[in-house]
Short mmCIF file of C-alpha atoms in Angstrom, two decimals:
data_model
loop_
_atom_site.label_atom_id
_atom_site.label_comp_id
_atom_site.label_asym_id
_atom_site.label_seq_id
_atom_site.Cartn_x
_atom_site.Cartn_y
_atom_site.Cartn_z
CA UNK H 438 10.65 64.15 364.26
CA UNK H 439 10.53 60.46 363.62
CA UNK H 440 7.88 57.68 364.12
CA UNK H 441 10.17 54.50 364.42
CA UNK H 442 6.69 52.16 365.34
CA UNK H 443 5.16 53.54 362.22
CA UNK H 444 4.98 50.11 359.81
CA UNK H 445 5.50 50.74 356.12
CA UNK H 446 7.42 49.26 353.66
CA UNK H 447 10.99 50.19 354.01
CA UNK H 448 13.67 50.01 351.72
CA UNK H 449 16.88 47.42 352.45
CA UNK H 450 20.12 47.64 350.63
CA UNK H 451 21.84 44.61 350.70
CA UNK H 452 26.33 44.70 349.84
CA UNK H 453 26.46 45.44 345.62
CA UNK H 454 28.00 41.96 345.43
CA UNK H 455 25.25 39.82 347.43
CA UNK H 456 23.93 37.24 345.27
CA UNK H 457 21.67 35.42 347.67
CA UNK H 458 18.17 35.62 347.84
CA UNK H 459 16.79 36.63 350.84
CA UNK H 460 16.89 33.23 352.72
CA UNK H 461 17.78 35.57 355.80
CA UNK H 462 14.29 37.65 355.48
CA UNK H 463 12.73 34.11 355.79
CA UNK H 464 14.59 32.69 358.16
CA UNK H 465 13.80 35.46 360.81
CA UNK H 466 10.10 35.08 359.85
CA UNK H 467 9.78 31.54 360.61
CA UNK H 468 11.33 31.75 363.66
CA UNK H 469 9.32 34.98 364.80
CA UNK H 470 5.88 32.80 363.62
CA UNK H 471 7.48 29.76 365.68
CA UNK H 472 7.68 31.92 368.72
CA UNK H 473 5.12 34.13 368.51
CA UNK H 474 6.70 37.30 367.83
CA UNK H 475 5.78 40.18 365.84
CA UNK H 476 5.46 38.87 361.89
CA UNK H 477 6.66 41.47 358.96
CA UNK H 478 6.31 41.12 355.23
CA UNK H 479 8.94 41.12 352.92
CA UNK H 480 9.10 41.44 348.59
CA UNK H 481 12.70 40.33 346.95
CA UNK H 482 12.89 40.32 343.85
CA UNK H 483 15.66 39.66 341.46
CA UNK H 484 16.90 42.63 339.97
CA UNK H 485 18.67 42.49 336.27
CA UNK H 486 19.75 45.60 333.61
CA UNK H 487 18.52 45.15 330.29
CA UNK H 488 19.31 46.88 327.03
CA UNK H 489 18.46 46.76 323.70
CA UNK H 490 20.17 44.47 321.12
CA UNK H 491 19.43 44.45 317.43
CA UNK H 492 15.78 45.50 318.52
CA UNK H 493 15.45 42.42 321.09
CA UNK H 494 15.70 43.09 324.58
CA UNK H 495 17.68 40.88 326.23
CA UNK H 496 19.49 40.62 330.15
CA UNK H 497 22.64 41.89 330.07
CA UNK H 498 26.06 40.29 332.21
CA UNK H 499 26.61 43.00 333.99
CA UNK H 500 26.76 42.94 337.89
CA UNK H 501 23.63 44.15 339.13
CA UNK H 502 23.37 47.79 340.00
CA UNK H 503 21.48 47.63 343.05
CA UNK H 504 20.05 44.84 345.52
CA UNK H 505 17.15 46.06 347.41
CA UNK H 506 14.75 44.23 349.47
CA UNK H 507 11.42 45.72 350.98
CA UNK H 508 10.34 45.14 354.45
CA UNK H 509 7.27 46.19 355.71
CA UNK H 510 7.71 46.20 359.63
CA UNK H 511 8.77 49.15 362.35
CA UNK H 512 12.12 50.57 362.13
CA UNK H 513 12.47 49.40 365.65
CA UNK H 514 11.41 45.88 364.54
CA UNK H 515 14.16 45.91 361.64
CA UNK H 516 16.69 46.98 363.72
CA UNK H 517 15.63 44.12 365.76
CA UNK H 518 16.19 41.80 362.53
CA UNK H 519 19.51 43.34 361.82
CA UNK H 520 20.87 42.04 365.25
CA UNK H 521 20.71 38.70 364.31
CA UNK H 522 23.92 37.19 362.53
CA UNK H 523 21.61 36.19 359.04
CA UNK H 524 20.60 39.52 358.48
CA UNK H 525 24.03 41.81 359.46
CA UNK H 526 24.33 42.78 356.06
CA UNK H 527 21.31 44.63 355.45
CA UNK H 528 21.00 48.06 356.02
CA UNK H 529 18.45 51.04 355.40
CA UNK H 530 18.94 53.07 352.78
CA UNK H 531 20.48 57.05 354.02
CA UNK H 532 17.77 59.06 356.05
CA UNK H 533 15.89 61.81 353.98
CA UNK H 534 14.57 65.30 355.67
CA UNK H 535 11.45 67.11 354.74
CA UNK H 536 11.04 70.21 356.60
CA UNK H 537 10.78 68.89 360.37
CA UNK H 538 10.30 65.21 359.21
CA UNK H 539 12.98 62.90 359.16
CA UNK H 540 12.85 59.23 357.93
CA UNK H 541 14.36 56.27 356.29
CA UNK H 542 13.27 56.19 352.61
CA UNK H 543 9.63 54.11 352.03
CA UNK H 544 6.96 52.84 349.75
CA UNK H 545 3.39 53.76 350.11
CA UNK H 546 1.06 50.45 350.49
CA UNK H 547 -0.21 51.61 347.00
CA UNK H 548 3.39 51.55 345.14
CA UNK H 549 4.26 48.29 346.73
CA UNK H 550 1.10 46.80 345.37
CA UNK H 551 2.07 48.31 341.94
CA UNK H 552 5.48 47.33 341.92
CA UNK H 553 4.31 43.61 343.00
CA UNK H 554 1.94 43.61 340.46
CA UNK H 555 4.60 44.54 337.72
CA UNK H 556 7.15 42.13 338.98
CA UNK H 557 4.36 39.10 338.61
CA UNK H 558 4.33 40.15 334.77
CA UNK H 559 8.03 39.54 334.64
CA UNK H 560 8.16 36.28 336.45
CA UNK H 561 9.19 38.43 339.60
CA UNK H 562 12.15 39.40 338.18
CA UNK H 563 12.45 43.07 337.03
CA UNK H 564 14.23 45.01 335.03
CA UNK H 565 15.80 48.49 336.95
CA UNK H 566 16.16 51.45 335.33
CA UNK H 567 17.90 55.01 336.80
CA UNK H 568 16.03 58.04 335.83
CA UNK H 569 19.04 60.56 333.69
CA UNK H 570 18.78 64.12 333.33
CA UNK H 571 6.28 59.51 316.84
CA UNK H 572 4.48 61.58 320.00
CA UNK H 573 5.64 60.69 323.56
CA UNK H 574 8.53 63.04 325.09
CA UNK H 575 10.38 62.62 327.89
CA UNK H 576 8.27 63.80 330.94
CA UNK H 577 4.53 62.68 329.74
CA UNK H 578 2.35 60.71 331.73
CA UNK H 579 0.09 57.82 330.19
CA UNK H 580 -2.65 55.41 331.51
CA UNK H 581 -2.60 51.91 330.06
CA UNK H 582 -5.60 50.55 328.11
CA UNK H 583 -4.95 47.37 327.29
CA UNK H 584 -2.56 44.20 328.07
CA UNK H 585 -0.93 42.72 330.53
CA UNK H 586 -0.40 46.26 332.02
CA UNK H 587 -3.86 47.66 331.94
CA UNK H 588 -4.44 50.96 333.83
CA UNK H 589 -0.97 51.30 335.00
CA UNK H 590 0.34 54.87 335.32
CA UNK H 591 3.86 55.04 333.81
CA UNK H 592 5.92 58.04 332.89
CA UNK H 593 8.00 58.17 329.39
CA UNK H 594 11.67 58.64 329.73
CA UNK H 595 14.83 58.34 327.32
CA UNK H 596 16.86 54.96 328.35
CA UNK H 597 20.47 56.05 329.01
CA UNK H 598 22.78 56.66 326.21
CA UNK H 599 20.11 54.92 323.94
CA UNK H 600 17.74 58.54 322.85
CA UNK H 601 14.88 55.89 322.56
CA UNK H 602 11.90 56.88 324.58
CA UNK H 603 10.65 54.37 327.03
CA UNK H 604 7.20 53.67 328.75
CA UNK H 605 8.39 53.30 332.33
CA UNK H 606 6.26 52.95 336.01
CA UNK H 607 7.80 54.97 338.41
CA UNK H 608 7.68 53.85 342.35
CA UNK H 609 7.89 56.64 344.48
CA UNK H 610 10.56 58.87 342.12
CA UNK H 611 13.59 56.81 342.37
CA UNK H 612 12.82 52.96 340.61
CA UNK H 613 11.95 53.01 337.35
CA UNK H 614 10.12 49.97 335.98
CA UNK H 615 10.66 49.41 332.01
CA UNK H 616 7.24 48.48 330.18
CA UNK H 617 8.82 46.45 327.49
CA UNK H 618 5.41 44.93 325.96
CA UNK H 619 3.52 48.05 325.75
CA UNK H 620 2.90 48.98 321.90
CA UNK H 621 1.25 52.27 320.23
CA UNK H 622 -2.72 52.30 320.65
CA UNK H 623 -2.47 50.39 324.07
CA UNK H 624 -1.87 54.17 326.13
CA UNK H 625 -3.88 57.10 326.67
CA UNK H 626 -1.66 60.15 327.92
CA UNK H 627 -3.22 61.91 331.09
CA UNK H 628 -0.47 64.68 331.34
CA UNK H 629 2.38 66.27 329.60
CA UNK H 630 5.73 67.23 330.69
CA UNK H 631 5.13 70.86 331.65
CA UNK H 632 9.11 71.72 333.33
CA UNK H 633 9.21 74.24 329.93
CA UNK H 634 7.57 75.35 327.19
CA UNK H 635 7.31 71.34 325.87
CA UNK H 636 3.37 71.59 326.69
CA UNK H 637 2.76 74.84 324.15
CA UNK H 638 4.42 72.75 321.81
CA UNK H 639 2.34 69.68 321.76
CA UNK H 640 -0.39 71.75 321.64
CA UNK H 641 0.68 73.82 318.78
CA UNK H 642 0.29 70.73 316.57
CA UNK H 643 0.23 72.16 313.13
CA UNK H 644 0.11 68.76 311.65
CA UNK H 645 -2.21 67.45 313.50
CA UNK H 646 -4.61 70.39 313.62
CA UNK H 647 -4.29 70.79 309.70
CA UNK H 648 -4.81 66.64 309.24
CA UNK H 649 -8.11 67.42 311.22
CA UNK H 650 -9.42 70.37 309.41
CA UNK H 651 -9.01 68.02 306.55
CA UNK H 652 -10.82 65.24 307.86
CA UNK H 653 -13.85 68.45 308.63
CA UNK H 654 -14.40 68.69 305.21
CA UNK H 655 -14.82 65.61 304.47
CA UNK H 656 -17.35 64.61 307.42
CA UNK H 657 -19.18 68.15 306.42
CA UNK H 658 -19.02 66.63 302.30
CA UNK H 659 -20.88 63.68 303.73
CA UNK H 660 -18.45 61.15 305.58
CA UNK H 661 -15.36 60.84 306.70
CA UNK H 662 -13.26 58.25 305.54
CA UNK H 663 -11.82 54.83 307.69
CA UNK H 664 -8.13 57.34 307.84
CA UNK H 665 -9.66 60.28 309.29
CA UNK H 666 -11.54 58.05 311.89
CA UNK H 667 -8.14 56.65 312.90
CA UNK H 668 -7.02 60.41 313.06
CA UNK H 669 -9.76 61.20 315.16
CA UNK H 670 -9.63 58.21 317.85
CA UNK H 671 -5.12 58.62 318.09
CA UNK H 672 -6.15 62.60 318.81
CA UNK H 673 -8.23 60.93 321.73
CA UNK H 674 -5.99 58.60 322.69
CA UNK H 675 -3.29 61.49 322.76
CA UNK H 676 -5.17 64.10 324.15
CA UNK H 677 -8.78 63.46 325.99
CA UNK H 678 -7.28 62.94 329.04
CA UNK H 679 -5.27 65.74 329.79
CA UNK H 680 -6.10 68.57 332.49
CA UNK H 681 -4.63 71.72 331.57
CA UNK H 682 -3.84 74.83 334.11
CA UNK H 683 -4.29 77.66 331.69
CA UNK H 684 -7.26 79.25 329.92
CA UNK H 685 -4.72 79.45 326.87
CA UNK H 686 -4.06 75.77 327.10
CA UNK H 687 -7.37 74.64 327.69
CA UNK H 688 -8.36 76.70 324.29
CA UNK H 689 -5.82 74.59 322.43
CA UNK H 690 -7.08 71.41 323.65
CA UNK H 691 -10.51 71.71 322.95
CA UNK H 692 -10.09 72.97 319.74
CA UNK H 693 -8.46 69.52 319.41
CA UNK H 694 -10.92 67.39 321.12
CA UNK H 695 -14.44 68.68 319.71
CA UNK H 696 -13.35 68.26 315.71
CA UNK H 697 -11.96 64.67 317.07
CA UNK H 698 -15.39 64.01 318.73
CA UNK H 699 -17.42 65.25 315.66
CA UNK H 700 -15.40 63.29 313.49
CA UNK H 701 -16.21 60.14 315.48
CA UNK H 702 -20.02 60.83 315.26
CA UNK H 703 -19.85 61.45 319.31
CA UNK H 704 -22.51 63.29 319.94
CA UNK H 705 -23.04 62.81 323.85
CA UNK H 706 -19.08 63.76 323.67
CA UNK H 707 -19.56 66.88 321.48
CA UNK H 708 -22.57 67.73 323.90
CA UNK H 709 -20.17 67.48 326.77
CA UNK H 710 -17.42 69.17 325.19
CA UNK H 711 -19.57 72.16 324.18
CA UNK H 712 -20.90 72.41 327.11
CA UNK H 713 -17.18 73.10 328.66
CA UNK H 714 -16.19 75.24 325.49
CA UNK H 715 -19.46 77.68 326.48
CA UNK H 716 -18.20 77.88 330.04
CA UNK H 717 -14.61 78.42 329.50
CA UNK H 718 -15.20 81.56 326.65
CA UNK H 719 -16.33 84.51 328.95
CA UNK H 720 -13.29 83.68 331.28
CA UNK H 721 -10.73 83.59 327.73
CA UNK H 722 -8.99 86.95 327.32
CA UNK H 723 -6.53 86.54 324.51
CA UNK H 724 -7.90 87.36 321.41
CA UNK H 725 -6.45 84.78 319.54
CA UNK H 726 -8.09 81.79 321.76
CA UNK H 727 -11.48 83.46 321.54
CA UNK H 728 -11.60 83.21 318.31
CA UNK H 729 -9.46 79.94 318.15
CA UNK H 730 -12.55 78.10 319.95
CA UNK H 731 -15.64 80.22 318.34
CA UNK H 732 -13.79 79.26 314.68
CA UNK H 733 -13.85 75.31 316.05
CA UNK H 734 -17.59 75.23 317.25
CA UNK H 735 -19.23 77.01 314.40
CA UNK H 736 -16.94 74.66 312.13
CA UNK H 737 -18.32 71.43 314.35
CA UNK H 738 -21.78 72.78 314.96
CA UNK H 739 -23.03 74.88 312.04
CA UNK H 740 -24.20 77.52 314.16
CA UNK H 741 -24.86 81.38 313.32
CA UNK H 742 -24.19 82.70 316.86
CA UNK H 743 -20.77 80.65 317.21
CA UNK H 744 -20.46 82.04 313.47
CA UNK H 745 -21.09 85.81 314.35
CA UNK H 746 -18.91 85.29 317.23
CA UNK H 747 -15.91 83.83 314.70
CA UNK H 748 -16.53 86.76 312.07
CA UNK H 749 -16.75 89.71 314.38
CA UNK H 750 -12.53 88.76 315.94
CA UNK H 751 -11.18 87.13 312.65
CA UNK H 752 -12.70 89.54 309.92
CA UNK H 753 -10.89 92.59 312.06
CA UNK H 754 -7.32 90.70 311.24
CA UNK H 755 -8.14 90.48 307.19
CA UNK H 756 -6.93 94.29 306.86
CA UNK H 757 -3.41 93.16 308.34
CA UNK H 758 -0.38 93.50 305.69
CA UNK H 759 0.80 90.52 307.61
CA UNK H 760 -0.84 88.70 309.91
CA UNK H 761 0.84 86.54 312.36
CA UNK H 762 0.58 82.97 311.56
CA UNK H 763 -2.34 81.87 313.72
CA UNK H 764 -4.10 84.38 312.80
CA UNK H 765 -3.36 83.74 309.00
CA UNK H 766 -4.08 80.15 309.90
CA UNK H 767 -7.48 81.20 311.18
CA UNK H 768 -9.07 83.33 308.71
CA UNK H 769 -8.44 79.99 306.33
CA UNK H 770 -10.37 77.77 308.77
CA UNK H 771 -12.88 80.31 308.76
CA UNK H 772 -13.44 81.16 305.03
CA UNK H 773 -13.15 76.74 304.45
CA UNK H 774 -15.98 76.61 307.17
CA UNK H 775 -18.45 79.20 305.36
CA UNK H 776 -17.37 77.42 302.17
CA UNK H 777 -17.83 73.74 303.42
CA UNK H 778 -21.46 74.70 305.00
CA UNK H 779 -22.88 76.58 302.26
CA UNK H 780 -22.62 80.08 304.34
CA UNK H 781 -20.19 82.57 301.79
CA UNK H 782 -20.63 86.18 302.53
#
């Protein structure tokens, strides 16, 4: 089944040794405008490699990998185009199935914008990456906040042969867009690479949840100090804007956010994230979350039912001869929080 009317922006390959820009693309426009035929637009930017050099990046001499060319017009119309003697050489890229559909590879309207808009930041000529099989891994999703590339979606990925993780915009899964001015602070990730068990990891962050328990007894001893503020707002920055599947997951993020949010002095956050905490409990099964997000609010609210509710899983584990390391982990949190807020049985 095929729509070959339909106008999007398709995808033109042009010979791997072309070096023309697309004078051809123009050509046929002006003389379709001059004669009152059917108009198209076109994008063509200059593709280059780049690689790192002695931490500079820098264009490399290499012949360039592929020249591509976006037309948005009919496939009828472009077959039209490639009739004519200045535009022989192009040629769509090899059909793609999906279930009964069948089609030339495309760009949405929205990832032709995007990709535009990225190309303008380089001068319209941008640097091509192919996708090969501190805190960002391979796979995560972030928003930018700030710069040239604010609220851009990118994905991280490792640059071939280099094992240096890269910020990258993807355009429909096969062009990869380097974001080479994009430093630490200016991202917020909004998902994490979930193909294995890489999301339990990140979650299980031992240092980070033990660097935060620290910074709780200091905000409970009467402040918290300009370090444990910068804590708080890179746990944020890492993790507010995730949307996990699992109850189990969703217990290990929130007993991230809500120290991170008391730390801050967030109240209307805290409120908020309470608020989801009290909701997601009566649906949490495992043991160990229950008491995983009870522990976190009576440490972040002072309050006895959240501390009854804490006490009557954790003080069942104390008669264990050895207690598996979150739980060990727990009754610690536990006995600091009765400690820190003046409530020793």
């Amino acid at each position: 089944m095929r729509n070959s009317r339909a106008v999007r922006w398709y995808v033109l390959a042009l010979p791997s040794r072309h070096r023309g820009a697309a004078k051809g693309l123009q050509a046929e426009l002006d003389r379709r405008l001059r004669n009152g035929e059917p108009a198209f637009e076109y994008f063509a930017p200059t593709y280059v490699e780049v690689r790192e050099e002695k931490g500079v990046w820098v264009k490399t001499a290499r012949p360039l990998l592929y020249n591509y060319v976006f037309v948005r017009s009919s496939e009828n119309e472009i077959y039209k185009m490639m009739s004519t003697a200045g535009l022989s050489l192009y040629s769509f890229l090899p059909r793609v199935r999906d279930g009964k559909r069948e089609y030339y590879p495309y760009l949405s309207d929205e990832a032709m914008e995007n990709l535009r808009w990225v190309a303008r930041s380089y001068a319209d000529i941008v640097p091509v990456y192919t996708p090969e099989p501190k805190r960002l891994m391979k796979g995560d999703r972030v928003r930018i906040t700030e710069g040239k590339f604010k609220n851009a979606e990118a994905t991280v990925i490792s640059q071939p042969g280099g094992g240096r993780k890269d910020i990258m915009v993807c355009v429909e899964n096969w062009l990869w867009v380097p974001l080479l001015h994009v430093q630490p602070g200016q991202y917020e990730i909004i998902s994490l690479n979930t193909d294995n068990m890489h999301v339990y990891t990140r979650l299980n962050n031992d240092r980070l949840f033990g660097a935060l328990h620290e910074a709780m007894q200091r905000h409970h001893a009467g402040g918290a100090t300009i370090e444990d503020r910068a804590l708080a707002t890179e746990t944020l920055q890492q993790y507010a804007n995730l949307r996990m599947d699992s109850d189990v997951t969703r217990c290990k993020l929130y007993a991230l956010l809500l120290p991170a949010y008391t730390i801050l002095g967030d109240q209307e956050a805290c409120n908020r994230m309470i608020g989801e905490i009290q909701g997601l409990l009566p649906a949490v099964r495992a043991e160990q979350s229950r008491a995983l997000l009870s522990v976190t609010l009576y440490g972040c609210t002072d309050n006895c039912i959240y501390r009854e509710q804490a006490h009557g899983i954790v003080d069942s584990w104390r008669t264990e001869e050895r207690p598996k390391k979150i739980k060990a982990q727990l009754i610690r949190r536990l006995d600091d929080y009765d400690e820190w807020l003046g409530h020793r049985r």
